Short mmCIF file of C-alpha atoms and ligand atoms in Angstrom, two decimals:
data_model
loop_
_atom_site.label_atom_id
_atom_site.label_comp_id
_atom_site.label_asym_id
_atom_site.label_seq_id
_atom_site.Cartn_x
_atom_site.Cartn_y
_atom_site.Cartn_z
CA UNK A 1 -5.72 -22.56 -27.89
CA UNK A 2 -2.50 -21.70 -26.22
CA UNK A 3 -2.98 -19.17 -22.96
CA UNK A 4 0.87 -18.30 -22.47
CA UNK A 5 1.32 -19.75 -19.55
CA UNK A 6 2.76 -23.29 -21.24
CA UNK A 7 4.07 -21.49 -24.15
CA UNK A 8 7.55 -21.47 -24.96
CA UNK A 9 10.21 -19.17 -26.76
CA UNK A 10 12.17 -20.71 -29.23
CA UNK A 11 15.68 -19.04 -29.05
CA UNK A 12 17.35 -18.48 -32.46
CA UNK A 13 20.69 -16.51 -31.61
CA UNK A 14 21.86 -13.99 -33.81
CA UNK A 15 24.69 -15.34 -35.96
CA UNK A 16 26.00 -12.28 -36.82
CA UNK A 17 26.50 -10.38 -33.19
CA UNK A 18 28.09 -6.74 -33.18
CA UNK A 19 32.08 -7.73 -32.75
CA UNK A 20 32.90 -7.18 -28.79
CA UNK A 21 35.68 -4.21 -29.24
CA UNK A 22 32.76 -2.44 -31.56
CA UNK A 23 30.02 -3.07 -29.18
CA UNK A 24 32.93 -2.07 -25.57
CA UNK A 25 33.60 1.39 -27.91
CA UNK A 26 29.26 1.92 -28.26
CA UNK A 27 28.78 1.33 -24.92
CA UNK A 28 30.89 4.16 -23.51
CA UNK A 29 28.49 6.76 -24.59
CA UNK A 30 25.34 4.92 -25.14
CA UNK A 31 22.75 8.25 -25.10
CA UNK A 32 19.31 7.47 -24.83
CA UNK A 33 17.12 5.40 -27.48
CA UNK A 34 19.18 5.15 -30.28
CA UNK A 35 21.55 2.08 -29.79
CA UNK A 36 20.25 -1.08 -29.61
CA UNK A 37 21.07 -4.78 -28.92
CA UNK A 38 21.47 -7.79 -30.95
CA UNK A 39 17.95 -9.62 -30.57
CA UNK A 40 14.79 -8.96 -30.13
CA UNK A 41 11.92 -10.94 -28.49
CA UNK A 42 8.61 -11.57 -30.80
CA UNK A 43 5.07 -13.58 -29.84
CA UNK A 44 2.18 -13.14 -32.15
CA UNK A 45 -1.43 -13.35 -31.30
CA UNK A 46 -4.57 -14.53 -33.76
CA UNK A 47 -7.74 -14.67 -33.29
CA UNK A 48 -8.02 -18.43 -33.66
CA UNK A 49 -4.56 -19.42 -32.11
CA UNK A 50 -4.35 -17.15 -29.40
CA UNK A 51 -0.88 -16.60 -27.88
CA UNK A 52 2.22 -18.64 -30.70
CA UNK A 53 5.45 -18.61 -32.15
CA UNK A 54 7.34 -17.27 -29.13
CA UNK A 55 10.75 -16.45 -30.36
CA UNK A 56 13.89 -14.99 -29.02
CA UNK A 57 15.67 -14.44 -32.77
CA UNK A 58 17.79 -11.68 -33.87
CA UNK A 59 16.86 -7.76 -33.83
CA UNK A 60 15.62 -6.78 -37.46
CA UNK A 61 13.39 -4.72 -39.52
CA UNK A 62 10.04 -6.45 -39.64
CA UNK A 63 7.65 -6.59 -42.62
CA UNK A 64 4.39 -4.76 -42.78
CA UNK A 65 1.54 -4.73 -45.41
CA UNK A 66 0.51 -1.12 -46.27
CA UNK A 67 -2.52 -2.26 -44.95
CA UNK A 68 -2.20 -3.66 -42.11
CA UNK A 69 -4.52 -1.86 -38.98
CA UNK A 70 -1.75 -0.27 -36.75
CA UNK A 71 -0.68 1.77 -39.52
CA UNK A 72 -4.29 3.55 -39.95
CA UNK A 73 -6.38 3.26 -36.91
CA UNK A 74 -2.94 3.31 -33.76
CA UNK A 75 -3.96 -0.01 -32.06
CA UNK A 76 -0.55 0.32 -30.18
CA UNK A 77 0.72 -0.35 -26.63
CA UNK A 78 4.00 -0.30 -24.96
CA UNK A 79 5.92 -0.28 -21.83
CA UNK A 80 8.97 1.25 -20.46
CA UNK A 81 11.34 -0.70 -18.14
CA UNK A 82 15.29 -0.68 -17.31
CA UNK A 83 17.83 -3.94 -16.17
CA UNK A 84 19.88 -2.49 -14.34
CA UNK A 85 23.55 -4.01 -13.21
CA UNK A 86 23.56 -4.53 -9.00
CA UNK A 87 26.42 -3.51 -6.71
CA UNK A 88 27.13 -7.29 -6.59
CA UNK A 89 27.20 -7.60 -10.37
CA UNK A 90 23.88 -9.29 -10.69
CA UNK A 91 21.28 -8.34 -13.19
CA UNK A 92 17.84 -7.28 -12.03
CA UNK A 93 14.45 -5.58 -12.92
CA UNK A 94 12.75 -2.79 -10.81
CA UNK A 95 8.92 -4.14 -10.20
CA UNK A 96 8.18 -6.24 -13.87
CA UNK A 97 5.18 -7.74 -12.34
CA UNK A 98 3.99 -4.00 -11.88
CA UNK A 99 4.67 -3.56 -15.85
CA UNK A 100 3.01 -6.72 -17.02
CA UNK A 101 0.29 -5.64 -15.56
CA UNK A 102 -0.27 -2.34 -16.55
CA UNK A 103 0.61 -4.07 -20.44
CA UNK A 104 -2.95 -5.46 -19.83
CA UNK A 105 -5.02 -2.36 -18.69
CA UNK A 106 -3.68 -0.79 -21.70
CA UNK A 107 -4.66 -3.42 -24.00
CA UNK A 108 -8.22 -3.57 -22.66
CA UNK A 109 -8.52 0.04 -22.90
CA UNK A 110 -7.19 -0.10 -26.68
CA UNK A 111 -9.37 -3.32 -27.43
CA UNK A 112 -6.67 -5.55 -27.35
CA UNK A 113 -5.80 -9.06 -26.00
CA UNK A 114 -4.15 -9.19 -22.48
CA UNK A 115 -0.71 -10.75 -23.13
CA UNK A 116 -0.31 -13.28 -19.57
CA UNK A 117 1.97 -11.73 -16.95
CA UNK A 118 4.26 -14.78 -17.16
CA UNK A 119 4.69 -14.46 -20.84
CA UNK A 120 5.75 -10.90 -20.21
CA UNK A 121 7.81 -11.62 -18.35
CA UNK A 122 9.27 -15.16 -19.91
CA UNK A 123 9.70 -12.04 -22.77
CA UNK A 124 11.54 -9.24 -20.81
CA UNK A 125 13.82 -12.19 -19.05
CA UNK A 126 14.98 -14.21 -21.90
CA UNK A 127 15.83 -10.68 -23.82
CA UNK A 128 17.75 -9.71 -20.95
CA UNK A 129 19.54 -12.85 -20.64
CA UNK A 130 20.76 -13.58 -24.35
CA UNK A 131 21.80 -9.61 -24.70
CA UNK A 132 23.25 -9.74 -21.45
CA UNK A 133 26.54 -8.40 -22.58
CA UNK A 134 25.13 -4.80 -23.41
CA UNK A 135 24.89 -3.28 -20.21
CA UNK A 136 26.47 -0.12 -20.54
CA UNK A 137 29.66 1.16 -18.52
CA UNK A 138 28.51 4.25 -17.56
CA UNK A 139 28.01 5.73 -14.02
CA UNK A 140 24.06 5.24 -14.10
CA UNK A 141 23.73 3.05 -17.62
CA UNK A 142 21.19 0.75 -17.72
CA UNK A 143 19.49 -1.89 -20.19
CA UNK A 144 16.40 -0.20 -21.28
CA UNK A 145 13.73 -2.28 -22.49
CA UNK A 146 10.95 -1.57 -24.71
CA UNK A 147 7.68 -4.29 -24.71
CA UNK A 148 5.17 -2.89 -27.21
CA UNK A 149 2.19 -4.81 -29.34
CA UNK A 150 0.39 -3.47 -32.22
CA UNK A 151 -2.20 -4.26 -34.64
CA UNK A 152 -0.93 -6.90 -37.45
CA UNK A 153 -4.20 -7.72 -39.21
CA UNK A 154 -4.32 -6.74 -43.03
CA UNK A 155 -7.73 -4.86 -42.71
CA UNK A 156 -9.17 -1.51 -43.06
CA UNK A 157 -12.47 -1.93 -41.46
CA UNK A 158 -12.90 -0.17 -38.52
CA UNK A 159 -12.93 -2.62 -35.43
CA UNK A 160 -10.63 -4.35 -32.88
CA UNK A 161 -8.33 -6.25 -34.84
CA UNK A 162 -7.49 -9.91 -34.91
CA UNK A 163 -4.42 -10.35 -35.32
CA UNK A 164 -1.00 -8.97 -33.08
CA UNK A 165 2.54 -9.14 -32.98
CA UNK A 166 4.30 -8.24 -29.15
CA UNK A 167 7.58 -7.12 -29.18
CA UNK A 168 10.46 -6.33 -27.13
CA UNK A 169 13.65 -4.20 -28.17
CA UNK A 170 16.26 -3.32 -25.92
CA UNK A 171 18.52 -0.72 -25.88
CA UNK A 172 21.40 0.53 -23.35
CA UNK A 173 20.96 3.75 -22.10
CA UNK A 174 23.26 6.84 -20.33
CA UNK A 175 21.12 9.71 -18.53
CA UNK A 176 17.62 10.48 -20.04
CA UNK A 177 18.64 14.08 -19.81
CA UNK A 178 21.87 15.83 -21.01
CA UNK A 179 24.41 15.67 -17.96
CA UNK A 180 24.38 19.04 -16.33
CA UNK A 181 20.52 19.84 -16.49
CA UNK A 182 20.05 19.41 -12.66
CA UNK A 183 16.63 21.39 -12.64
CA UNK A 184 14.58 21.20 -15.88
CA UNK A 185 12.56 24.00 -16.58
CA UNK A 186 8.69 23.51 -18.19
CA UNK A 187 6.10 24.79 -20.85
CA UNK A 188 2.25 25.31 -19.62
CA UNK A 189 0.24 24.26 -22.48
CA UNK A 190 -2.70 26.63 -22.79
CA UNK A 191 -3.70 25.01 -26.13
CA UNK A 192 -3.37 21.68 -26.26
CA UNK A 193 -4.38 18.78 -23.94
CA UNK A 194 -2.85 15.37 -23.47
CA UNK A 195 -5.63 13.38 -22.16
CA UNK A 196 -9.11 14.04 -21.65
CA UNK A 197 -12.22 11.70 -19.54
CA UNK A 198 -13.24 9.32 -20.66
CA UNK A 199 -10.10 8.84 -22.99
CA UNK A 200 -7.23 7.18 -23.06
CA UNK A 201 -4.68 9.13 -20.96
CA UNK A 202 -4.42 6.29 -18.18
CA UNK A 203 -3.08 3.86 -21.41
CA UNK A 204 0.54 3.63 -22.16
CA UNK A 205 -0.53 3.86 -26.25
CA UNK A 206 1.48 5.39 -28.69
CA UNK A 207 -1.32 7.46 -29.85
CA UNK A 208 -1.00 9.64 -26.53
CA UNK A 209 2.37 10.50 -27.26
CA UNK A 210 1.59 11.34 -30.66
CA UNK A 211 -1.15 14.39 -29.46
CA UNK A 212 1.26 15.37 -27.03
CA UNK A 213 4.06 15.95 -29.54
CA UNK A 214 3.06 19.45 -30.96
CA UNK A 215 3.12 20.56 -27.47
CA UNK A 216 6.19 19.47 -26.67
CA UNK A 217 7.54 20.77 -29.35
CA UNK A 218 6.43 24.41 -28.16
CA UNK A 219 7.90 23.90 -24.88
CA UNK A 220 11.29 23.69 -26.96
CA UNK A 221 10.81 26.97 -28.78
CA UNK A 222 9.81 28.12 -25.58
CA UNK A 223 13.84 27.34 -24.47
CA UNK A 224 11.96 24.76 -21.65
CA UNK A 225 12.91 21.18 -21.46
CA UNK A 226 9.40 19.81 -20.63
CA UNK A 227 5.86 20.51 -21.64
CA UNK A 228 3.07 20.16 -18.39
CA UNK A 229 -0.54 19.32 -19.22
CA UNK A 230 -3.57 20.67 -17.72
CA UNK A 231 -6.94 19.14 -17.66
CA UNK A 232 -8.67 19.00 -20.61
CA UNK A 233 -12.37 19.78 -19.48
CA UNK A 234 -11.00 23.65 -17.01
CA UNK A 235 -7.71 24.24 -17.86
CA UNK A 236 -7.13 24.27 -14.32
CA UNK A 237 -5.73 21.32 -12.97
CA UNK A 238 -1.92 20.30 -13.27
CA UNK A 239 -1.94 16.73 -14.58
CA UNK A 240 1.29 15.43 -15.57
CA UNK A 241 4.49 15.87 -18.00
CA UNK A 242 3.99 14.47 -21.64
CA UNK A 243 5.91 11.54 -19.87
CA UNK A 244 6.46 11.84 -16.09
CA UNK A 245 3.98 12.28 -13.30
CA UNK A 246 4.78 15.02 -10.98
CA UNK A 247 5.24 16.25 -7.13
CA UNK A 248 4.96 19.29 -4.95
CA UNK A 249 7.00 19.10 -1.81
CA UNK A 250 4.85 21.50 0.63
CA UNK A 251 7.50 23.13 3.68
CA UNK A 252 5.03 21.42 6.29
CA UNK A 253 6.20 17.98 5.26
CA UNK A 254 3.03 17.15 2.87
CA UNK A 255 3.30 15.37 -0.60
CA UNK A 256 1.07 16.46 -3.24
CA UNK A 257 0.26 14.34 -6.36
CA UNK A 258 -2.41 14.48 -8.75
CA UNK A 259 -4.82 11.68 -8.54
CA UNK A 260 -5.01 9.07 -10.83
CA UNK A 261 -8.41 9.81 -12.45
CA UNK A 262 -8.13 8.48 -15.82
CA UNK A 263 -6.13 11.00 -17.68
CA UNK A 264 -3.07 10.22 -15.64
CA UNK A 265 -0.40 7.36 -16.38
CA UNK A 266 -0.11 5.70 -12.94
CA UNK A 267 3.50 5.45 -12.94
CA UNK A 268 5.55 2.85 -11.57
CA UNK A 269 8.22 5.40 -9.94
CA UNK A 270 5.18 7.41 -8.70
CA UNK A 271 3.90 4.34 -7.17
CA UNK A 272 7.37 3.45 -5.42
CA UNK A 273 8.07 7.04 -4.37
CA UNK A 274 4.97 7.46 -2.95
CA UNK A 275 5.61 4.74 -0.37
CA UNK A 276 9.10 5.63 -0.39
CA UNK A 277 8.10 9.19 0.98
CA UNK A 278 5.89 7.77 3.61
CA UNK A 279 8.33 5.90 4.57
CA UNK A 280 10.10 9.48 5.30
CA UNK A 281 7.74 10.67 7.24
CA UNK A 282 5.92 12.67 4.64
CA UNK A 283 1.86 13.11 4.58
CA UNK A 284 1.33 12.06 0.80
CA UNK A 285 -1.79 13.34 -0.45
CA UNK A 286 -3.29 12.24 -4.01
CA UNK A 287 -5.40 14.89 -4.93
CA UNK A 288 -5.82 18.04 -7.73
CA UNK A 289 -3.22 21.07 -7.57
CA UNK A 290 -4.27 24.18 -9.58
CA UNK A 291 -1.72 25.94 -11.64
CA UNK A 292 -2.79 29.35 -9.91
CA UNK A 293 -1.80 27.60 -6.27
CA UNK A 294 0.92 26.03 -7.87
CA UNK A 295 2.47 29.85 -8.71
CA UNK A 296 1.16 31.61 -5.74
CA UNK A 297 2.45 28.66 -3.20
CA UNK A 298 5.83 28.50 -4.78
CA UNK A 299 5.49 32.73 -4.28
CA UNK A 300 4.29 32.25 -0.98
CA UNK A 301 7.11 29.78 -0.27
CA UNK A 302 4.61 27.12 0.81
CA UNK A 303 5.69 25.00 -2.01
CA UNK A 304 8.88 24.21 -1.49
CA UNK A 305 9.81 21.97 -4.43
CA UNK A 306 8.61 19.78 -7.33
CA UNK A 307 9.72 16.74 -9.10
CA UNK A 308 8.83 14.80 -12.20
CA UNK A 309 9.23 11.28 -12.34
CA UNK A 310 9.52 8.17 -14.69
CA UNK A 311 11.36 5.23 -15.61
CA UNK A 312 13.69 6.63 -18.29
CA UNK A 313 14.57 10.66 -15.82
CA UNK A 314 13.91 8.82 -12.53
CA UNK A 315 13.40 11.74 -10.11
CA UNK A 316 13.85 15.22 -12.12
CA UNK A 317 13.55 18.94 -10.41
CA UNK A 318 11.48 21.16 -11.86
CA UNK A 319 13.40 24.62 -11.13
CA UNK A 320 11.27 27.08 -13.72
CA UNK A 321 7.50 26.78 -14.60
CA UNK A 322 6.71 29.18 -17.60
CA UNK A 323 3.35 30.26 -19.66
CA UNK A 324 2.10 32.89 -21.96
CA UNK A 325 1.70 35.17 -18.62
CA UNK A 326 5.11 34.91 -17.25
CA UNK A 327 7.38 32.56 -15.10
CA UNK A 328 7.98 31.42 -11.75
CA UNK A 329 10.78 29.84 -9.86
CA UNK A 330 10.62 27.09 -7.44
CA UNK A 331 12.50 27.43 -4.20
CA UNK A 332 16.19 27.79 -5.24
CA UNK A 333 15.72 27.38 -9.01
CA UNK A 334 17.74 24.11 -8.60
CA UNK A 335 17.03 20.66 -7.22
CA UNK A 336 15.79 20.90 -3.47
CA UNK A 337 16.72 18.12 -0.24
CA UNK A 338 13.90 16.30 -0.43
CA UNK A 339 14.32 15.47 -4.07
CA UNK A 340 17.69 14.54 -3.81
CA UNK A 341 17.30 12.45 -0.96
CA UNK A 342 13.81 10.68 -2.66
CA UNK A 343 16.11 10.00 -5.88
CA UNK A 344 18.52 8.49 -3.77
CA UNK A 345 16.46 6.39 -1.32
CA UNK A 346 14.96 4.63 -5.07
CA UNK A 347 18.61 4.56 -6.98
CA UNK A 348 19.92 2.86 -4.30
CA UNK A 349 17.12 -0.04 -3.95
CA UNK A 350 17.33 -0.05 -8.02
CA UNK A 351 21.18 -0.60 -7.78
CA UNK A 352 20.94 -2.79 -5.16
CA UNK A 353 23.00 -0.68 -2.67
CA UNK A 354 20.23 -0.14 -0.44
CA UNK A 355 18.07 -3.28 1.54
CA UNK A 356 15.07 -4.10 -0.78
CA UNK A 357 12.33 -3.87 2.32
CA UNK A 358 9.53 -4.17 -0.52
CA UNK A 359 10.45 -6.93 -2.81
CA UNK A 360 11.03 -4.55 -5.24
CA UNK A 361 14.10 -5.98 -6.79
CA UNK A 362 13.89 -9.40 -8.89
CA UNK A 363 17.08 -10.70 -9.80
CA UNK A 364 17.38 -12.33 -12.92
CA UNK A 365 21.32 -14.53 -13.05
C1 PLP B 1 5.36 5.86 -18.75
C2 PLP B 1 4.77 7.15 -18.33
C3 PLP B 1 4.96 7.70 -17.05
C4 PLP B 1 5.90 7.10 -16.03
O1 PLP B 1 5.61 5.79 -15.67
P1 PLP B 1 6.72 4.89 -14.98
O2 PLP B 1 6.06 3.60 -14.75
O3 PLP B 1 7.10 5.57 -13.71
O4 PLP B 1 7.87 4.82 -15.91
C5 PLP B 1 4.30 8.87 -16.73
N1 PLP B 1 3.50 9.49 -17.63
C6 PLP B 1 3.30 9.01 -18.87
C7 PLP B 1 2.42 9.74 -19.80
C8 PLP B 1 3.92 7.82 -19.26
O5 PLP B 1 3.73 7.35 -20.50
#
């Protein structure tokens, strides 16, 4: 049975490519998550053949039997990850290792198989490579990539399946955010919670996003850009964004994060900025922040700023935090020093402008 390691992709180019001028016009205003590249990279998994039939072939719709188990029980991971374009025109991913292996704590949390790290990233590489033409133009464009798996079996009985097909789509992206939001403002969901113990909240699974939508979806009636979760079991605790794990800058040079204690995604940016900010000189402190402290430190001043964070927004200011019992501002309203200058510090390793102390950077050609 094949373990990845020896397996290789078979690379079946698209014949039919979008025509350059049509794909230079595209790529002038890419937006986020709705343009995509030519190909597509595919692996399936069985039962009895493990790991097979590694391809790099072109993007397409794939076919799916009514029945099969994604569809009715959510057996579905992905990932999140950008290429990004260097200063000195080379190609290169932030941390993939640091992907791949979250890929497989979310599979063994969702009962699936643990795709090897260097088929992951044989994947994310050979995508990169053949579509290398679609990096966008734009002042901060980059290749996003998508790695997911999912259920394939045709089965409706209720267990793990045995059968899975691993994708990965790519798709250039512009700012995650409209250009002009410098602060986004967020929703406190009193009703709904995104993760609870004992759950899945420290998966990357579709099905988190899917509980989290209704919430979001408040936050935008609510005229706020963002919903922010609490814990599940008080109501108490500020967690994390319905996609980005959050900050508080304190004005005595301390860095508060919530720890990771199941029902929080342990980001990749979190990870970085965390050492980033020690790096600065900051105390960074993992551990709970209630939303009462949160309101009466930002009244206090104490609490200085706050930041959300993620692979698609990078480093976001929260200016506005608002609930069913009012609002608050933090600091100026708008995005504060240390912010700026942690956003910075990790653009300019990402870009390649900046020394890559941490071996953060892997080129690719
Ligand atoms: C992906 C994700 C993040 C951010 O993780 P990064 O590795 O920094 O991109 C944060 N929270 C949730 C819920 C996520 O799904």
């Amino acid at each position: 049975m094949a373990d990845g390691k020896t397996l290789e992709f078979n690379l079946e180019p698209c014949a039919t490519p979008v025509h350059a001028s049509e794909r230079e016009r595209l790529l002038e205003n890419p937006g986020f998550g709705s343009l995509f590249t030519d190909h597509m990279a595919m692996i399936r998994y069985s039962e009895a053949q493990g790991w097979h039939d590694a391809r790099i072939t072109k993007r397409e719709p794939i076919l799916m039997d009514p029945a099969s188990s994604v569809l009715h029980y959510a057996q579905e991971i992905f990932e999140g990850m950008k290429a990004y374009r260097l200063a000195d025109g080379a190609t290169a991913l932030f941390r993939p290792e640091e992907n791949a292996k979250r890929f497989q704590a979310s599979a063994r949390r969702m009962a699936m198989p643990e795709l090897p790290e260097p088929l992951f990233l044989k994947s994310v590489e050979a995508l990169v490579d053949i579509d290398r033409e679609w990096f966008p133009s734009v002042e901060g464009g980059s290749l996003y990539l998508r790695p997911f798996m999912f259920a394939s079996e045709v089965f409706l009985g209720v267990r793990p399946a045995k059968e899975y097909l691993y994708l990965v789509i790519a798709s250039p992206a512009g700012g995650y955010f409209k250009s002009g939001a410098s602060a986004i403002s967020i929703w406190v969901s009193e009703h709904y919670s995104r993760a609870a113990p004992g759950g899945t909240g420290a998966a990357k699974c579709g099905g988190n996003y899917a509980g989290s939508l209704i919430a979001q979806a408040e936050a935008i009636e609510q005229n706020c850009d963002q919903v922010v979760f609490l814990d599940a079991a008080e109501h108490k605790w500020v967690e994390e964004l319905g996609g980005m794990n959050l900050f508080f800058v304190m004005n005595d040079g301390t860095l508060v994060t919530p720890p990771l204690s199941g029902t929080i995604l342990p980001g990749i940016t979190r990870n970085s900025i965390m050492t980033l900010a020690r790096e600065e000189g900051l105390t960074v402190v993992e551990q709970p922040y209630a939303i009462d402290q949160w309101e009466a430190d930002a009244a206090s001043g104490k609490l200085v700023e706050t930041f959300a964070c993620g692979t698609a927004a990078v480093v976001t200011a929260v200016g506005t935090v608002r609930s069913s019992g009012g609002a608050f501002t933090i600091g100026s309203g708008g995005p504060g020093q240390l912010t700026e200058k942690l956003r910075r510090r990790l653009v300019d390793i990402q870009r390649g402008i900046a020394p890559d102390d941490h071996g953060w950077v892997k080129k690719l050609f």
